[in-house]
JSON list of C-alpha atoms and ligand atoms in Angstrom, two decimals:
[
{"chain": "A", "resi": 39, "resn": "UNK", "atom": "CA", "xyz": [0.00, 0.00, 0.00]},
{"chain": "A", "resi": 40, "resn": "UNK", "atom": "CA", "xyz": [1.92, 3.18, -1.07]},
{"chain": "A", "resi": 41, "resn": "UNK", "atom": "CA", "xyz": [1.14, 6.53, 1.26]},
{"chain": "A", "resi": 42, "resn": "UNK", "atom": "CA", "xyz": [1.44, 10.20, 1.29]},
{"chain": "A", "resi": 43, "resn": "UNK", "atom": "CA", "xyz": [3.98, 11.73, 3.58]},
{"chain": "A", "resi": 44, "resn": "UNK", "atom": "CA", "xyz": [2.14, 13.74, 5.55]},
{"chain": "A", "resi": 45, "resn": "UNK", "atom": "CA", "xyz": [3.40, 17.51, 6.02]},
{"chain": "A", "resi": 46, "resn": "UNK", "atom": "CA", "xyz": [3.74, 19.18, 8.77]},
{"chain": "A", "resi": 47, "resn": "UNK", "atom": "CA", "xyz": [3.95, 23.19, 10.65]},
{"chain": "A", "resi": 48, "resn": "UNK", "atom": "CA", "xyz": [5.33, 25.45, 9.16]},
{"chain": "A", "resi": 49, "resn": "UNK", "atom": "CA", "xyz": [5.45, 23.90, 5.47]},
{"chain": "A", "resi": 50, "resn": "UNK", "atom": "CA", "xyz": [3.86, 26.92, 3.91]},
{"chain": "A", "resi": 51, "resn": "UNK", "atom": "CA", "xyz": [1.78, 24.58, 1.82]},
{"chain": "A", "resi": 52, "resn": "UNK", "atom": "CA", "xyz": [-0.27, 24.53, 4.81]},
{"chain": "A", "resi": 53, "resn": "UNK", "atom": "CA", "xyz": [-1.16, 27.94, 3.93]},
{"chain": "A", "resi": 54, "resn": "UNK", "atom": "CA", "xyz": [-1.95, 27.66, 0.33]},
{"chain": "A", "resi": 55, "resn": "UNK", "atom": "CA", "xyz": [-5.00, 27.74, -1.10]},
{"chain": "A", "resi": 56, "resn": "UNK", "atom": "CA", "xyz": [-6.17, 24.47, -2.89]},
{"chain": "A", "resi": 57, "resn": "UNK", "atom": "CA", "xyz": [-7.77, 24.76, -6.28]},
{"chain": "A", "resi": 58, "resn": "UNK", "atom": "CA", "xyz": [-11.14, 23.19, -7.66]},
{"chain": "A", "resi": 59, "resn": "UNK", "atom": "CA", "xyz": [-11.49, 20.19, -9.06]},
{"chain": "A", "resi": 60, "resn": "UNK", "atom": "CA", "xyz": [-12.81, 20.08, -12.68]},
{"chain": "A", "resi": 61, "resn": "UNK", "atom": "CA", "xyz": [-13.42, 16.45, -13.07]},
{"chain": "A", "resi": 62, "resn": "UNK", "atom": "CA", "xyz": [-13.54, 13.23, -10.15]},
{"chain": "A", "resi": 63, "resn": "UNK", "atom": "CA", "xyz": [-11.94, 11.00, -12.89]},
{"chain": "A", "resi": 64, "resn": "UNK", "atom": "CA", "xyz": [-8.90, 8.41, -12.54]},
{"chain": "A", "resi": 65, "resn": "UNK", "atom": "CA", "xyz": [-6.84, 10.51, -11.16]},
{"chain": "A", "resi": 66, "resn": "UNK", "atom": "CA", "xyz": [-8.49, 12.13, -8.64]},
{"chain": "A", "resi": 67, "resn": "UNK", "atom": "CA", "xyz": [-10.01, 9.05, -7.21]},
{"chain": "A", "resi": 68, "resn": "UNK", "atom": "CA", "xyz": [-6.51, 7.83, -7.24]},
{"chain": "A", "resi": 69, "resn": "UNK", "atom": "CA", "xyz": [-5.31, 10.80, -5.31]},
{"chain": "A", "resi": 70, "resn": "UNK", "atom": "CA", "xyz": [-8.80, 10.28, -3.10]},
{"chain": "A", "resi": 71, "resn": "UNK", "atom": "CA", "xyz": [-7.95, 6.20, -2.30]},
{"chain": "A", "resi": 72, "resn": "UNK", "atom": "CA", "xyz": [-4.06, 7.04, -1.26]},
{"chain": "A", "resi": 73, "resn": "UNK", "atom": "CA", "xyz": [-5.39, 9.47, 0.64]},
{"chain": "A", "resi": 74, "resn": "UNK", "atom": "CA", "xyz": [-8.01, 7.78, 2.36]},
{"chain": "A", "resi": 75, "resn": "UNK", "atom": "CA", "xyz": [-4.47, 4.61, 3.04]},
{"chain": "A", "resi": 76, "resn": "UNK", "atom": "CA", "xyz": [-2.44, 7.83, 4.28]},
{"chain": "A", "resi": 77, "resn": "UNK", "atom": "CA", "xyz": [-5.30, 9.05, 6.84]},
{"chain": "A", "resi": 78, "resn": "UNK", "atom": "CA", "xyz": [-5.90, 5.11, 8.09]},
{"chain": "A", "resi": 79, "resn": "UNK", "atom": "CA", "xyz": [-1.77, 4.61, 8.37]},
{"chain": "A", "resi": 80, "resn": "UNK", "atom": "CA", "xyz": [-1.42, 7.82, 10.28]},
{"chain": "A", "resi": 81, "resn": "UNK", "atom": "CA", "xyz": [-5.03, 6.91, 12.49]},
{"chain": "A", "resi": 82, "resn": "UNK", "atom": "CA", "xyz": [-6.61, 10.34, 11.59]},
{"chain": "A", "resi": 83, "resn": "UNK", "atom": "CA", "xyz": [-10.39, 10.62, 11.38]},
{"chain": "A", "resi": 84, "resn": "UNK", "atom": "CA", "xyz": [-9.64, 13.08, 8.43]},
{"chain": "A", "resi": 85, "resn": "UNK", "atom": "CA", "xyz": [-6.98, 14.38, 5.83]},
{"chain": "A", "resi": 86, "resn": "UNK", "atom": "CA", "xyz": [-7.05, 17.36, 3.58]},
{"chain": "A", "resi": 87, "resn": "UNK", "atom": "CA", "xyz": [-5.14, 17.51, 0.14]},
{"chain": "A", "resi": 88, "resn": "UNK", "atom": "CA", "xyz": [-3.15, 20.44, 1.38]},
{"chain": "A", "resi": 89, "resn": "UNK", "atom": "CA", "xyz": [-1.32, 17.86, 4.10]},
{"chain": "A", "resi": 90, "resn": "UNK", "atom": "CA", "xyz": [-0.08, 15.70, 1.36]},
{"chain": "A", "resi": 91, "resn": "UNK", "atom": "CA", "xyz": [1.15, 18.51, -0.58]},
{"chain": "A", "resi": 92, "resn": "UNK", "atom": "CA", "xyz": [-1.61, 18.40, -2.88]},
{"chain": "A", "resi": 93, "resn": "UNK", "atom": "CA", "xyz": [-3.51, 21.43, -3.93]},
{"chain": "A", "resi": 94, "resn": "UNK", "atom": "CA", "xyz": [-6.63, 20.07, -5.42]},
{"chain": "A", "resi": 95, "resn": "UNK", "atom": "CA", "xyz": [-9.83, 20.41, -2.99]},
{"chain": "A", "resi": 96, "resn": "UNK", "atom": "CA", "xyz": [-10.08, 16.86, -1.86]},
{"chain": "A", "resi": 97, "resn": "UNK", "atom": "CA", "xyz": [-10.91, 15.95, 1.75]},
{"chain": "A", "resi": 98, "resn": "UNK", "atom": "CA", "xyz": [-11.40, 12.76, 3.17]},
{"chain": "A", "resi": 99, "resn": "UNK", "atom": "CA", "xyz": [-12.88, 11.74, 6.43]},
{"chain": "A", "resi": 100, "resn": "UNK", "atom": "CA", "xyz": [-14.21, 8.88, 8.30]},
{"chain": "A", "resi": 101, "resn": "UNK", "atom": "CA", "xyz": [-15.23, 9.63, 11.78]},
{"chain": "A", "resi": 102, "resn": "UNK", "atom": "CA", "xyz": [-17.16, 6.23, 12.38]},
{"chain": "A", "resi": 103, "resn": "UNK", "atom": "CA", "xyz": [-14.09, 4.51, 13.29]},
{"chain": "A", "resi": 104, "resn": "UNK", "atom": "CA", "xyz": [-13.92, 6.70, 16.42]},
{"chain": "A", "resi": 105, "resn": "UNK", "atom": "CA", "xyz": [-17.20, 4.17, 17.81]},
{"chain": "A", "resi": 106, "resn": "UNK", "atom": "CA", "xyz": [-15.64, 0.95, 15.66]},
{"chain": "A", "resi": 107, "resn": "UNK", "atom": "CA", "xyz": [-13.78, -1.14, 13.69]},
{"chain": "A", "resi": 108, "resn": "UNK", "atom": "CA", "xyz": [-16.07, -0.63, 10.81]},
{"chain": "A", "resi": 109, "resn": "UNK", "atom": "CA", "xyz": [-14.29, 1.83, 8.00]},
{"chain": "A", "resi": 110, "resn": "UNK", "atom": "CA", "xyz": [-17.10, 3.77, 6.51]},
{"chain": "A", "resi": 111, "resn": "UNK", "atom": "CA", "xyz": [-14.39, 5.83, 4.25]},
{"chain": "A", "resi": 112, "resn": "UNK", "atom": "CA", "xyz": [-16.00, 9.08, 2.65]},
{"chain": "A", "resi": 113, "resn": "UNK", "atom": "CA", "xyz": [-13.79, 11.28, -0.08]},
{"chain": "A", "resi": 114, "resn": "UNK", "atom": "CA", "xyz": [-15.32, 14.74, -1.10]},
{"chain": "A", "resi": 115, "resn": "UNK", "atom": "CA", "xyz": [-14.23, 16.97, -4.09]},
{"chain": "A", "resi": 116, "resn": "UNK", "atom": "CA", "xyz": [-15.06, 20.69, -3.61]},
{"chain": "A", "resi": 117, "resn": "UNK", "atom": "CA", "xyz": [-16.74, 20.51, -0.76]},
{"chain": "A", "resi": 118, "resn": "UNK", "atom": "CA", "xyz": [-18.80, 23.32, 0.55]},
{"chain": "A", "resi": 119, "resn": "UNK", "atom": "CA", "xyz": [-20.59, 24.37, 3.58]},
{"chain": "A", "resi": 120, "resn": "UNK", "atom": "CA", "xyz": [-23.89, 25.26, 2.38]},
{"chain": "A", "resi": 121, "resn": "UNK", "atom": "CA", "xyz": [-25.77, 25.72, 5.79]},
{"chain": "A", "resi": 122, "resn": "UNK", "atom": "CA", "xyz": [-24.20, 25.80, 9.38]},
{"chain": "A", "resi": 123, "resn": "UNK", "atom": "CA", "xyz": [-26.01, 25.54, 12.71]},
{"chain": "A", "resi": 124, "resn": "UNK", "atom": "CA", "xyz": [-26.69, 28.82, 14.98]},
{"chain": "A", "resi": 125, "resn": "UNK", "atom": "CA", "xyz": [-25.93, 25.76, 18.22]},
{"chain": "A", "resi": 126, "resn": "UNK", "atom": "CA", "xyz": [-22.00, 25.48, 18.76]},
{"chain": "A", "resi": 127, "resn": "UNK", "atom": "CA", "xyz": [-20.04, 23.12, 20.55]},
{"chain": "A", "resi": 128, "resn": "UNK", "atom": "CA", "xyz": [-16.39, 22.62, 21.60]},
{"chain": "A", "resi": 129, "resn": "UNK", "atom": "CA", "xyz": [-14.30, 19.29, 20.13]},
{"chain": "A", "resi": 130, "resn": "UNK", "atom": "CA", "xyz": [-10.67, 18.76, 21.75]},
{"chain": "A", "resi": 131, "resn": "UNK", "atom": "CA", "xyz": [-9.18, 18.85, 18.01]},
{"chain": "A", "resi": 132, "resn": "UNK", "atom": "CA", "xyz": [-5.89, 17.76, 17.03]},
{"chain": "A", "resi": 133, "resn": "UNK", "atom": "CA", "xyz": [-4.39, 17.59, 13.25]},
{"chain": "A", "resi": 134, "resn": "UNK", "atom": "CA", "xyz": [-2.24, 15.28, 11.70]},
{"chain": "A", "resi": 135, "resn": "UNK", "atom": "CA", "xyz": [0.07, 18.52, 10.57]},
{"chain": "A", "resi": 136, "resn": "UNK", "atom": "CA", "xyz": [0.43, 19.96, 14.12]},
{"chain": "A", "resi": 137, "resn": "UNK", "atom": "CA", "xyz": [1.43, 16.69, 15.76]},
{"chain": "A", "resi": 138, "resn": "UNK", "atom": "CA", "xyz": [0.38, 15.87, 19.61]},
{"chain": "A", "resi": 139, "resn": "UNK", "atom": "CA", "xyz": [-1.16, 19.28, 20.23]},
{"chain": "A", "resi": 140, "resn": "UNK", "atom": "CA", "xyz": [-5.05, 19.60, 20.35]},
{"chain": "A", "resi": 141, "resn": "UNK", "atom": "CA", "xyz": [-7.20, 22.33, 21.95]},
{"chain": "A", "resi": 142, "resn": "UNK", "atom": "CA", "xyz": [-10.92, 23.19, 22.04]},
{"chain": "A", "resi": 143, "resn": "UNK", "atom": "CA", "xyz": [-12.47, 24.53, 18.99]},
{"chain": "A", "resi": 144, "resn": "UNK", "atom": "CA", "xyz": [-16.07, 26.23, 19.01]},
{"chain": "A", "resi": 145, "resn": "UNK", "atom": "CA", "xyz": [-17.76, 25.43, 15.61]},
{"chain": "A", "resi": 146, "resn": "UNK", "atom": "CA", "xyz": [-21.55, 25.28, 14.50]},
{"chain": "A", "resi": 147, "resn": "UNK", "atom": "CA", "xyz": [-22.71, 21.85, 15.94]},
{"chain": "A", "resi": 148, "resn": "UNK", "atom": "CA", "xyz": [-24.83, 20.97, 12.74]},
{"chain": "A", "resi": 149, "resn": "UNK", "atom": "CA", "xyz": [-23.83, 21.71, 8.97]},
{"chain": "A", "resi": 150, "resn": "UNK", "atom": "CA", "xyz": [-24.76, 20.55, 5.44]},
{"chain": "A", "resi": 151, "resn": "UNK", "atom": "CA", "xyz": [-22.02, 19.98, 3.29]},
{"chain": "A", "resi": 152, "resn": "UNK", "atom": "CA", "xyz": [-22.02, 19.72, -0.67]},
{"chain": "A", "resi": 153, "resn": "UNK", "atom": "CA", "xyz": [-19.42, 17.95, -2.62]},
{"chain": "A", "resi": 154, "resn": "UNK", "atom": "CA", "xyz": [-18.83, 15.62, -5.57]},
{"chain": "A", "resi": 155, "resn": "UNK", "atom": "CA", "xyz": [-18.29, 12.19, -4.88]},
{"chain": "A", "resi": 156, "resn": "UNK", "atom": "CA", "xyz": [-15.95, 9.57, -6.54]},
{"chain": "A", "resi": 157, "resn": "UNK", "atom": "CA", "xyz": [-18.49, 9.05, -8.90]},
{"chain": "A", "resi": 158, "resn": "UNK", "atom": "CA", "xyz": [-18.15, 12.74, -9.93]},
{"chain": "A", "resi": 159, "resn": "UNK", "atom": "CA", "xyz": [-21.90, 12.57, -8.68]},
{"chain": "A", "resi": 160, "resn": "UNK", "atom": "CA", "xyz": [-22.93, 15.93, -6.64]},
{"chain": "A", "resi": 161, "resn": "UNK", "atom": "CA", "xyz": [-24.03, 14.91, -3.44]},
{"chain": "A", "resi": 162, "resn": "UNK", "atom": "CA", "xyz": [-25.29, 16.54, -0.07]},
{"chain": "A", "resi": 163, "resn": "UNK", "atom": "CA", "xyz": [-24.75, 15.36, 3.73]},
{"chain": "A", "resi": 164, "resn": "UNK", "atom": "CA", "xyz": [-25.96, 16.42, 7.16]},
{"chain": "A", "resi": 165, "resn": "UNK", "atom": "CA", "xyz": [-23.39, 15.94, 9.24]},
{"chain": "A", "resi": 166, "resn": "UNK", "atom": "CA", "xyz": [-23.44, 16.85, 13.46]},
{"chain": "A", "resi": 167, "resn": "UNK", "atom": "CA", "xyz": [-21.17, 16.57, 16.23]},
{"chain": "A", "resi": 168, "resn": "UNK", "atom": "CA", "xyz": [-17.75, 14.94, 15.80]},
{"chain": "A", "resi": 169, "resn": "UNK", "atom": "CA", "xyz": [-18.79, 14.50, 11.57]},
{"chain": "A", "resi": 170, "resn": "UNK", "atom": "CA", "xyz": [-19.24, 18.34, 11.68]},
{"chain": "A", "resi": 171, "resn": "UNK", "atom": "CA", "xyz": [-16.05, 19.57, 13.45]},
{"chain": "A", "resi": 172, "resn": "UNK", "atom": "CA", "xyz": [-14.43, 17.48, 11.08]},
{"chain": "A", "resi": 173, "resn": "UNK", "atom": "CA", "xyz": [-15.46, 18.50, 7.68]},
{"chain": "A", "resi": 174, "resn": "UNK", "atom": "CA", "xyz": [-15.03, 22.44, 8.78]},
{"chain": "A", "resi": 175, "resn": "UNK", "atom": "CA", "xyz": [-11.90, 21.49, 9.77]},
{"chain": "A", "resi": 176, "resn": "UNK", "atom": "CA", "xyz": [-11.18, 19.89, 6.93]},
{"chain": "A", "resi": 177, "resn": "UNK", "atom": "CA", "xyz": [-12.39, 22.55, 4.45]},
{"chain": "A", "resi": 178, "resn": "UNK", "atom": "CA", "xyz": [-10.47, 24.73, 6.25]},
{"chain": "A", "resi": 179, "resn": "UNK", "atom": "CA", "xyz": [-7.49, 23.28, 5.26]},
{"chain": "A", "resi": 180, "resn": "UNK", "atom": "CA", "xyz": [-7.99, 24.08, 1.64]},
{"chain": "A", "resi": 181, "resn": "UNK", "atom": "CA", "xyz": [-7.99, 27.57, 2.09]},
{"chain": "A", "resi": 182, "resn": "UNK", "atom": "CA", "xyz": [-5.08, 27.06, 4.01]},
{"chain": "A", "resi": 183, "resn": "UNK", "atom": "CA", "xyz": [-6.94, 27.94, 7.60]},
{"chain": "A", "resi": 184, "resn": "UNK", "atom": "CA", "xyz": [-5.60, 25.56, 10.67]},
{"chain": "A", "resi": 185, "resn": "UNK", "atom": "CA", "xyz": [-7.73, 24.56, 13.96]},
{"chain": "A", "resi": 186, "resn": "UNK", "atom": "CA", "xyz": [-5.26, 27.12, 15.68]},
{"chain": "A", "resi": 187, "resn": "UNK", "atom": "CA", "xyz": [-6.21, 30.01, 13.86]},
{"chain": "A", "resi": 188, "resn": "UNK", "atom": "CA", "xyz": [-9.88, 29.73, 15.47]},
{"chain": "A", "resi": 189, "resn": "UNK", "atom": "CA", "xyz": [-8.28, 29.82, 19.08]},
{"chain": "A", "resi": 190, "resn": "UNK", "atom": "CA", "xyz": [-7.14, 33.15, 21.00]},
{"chain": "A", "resi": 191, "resn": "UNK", "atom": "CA", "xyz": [-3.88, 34.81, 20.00]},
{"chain": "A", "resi": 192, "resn": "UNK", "atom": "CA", "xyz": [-2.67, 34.15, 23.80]},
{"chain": "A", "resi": 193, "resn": "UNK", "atom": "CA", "xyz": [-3.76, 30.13, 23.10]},
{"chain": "A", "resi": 194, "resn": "UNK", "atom": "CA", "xyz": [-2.28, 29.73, 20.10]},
{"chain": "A", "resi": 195, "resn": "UNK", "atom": "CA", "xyz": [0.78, 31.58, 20.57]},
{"chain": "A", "resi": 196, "resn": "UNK", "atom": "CA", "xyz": [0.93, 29.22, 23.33]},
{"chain": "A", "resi": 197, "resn": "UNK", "atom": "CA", "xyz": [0.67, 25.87, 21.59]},
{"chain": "A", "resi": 198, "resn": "UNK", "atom": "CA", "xyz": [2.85, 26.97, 18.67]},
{"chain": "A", "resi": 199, "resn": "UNK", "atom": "CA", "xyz": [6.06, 27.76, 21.09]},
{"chain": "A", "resi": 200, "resn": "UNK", "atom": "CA", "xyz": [5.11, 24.11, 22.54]},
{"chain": "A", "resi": 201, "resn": "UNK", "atom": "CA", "xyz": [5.33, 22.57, 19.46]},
{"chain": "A", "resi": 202, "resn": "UNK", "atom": "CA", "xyz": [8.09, 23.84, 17.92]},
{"chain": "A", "resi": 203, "resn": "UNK", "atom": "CA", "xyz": [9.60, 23.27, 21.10]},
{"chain": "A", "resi": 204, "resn": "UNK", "atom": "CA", "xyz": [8.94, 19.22, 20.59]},
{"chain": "A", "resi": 205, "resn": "UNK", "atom": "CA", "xyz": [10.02, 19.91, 17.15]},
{"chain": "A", "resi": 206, "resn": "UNK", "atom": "CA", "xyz": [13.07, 21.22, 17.98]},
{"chain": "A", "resi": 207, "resn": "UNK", "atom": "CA", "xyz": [13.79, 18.36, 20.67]},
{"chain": "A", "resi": 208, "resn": "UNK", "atom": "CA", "xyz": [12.60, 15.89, 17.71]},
{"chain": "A", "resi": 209, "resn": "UNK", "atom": "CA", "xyz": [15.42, 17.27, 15.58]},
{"chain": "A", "resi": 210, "resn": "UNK", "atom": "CA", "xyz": [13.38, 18.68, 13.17]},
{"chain": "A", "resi": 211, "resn": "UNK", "atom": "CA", "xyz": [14.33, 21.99, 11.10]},
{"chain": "A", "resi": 212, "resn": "UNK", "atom": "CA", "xyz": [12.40, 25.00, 11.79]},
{"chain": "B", "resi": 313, "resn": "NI", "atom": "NI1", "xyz": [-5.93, 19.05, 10.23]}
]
């Protein structure tokens, strides 16, 4: 099973702004299927194309496996937030690109989401709780917005000088 690498703070691809996707054919479902291995192999309940260095507007989630072993895998081309709830909630999130930090995020508890599917068929989900916070999250991503940036400027200048302290301990580059 070949995998994306996935990238990590401060790649400035993080911050780039993925483009649409004209057409779900070959390719793009091929890009969708590695990316749905990478998210499994790394145990994330979702993965945006920006991670893997990608900058079509691809996410893929699967937030069942949270409850149980049961993959219910879902890949989304241009998806869009087409109604959000006024109710909010908090979620301890975390992201595959900012490893082993997580804070609470307030988003709308409730959304509707459209996207094409691998079929290149358009398609429209409710999604609440846990399914929410991910998608927004994830759509974030392709316009190159991070969980962080919805915290406080005290919180997240907080968390950032924590992780780059681990990175710096890790031996990474920054
Ligand atoms: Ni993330």
């Amino acid at each position: 099973m070949e995998i994306y690498q996935v990238i990590a703070l401060p790649d400035p691809v993080l911050r780039a702004t993925a483009q649409p996707v004209q057409t779900v054919n070959d390719a793009i479902r091929a890009q969708m299927k590695k990316m749905l291995d990478t998210m499994y192999a790394y145990e994330g309940v979702g993965l945006a194309a920006n991670q893997v260095a990608i900058l079509n507007r691809i996410i893929v989630i699967d937030t069942a496996r949270r409850e149980s072993d049961v993959k219910k895998p879902i890949a989304m081309a241009n998806p869009e937030i087409i109604w959000r709830s006024e109710e909010r909630w908090d979620y301890k999130e975390g992201c595959l690109s900012i490893p082993q930090m997580y804070a609470d995020v307030e988003r709308p508890k409730f959304i509707k989401v459209r996207y094409v599917d691998e079929n290149n068929q358009v398609q429209e989900m409710d999604a609440g709780g846990l399914a929410a916070t991910c998608i927004q999250h994830e759509v974030d991503h392709l316009d190159g917005i991070l969980f962080i940036d919805h915290l406080s400027r005290l919180r997240r200048e907080t968390i950032l000088k924590k992780y780059e302290k681990m990175r710096r301990e890790e031996g990474h580059v920054l």
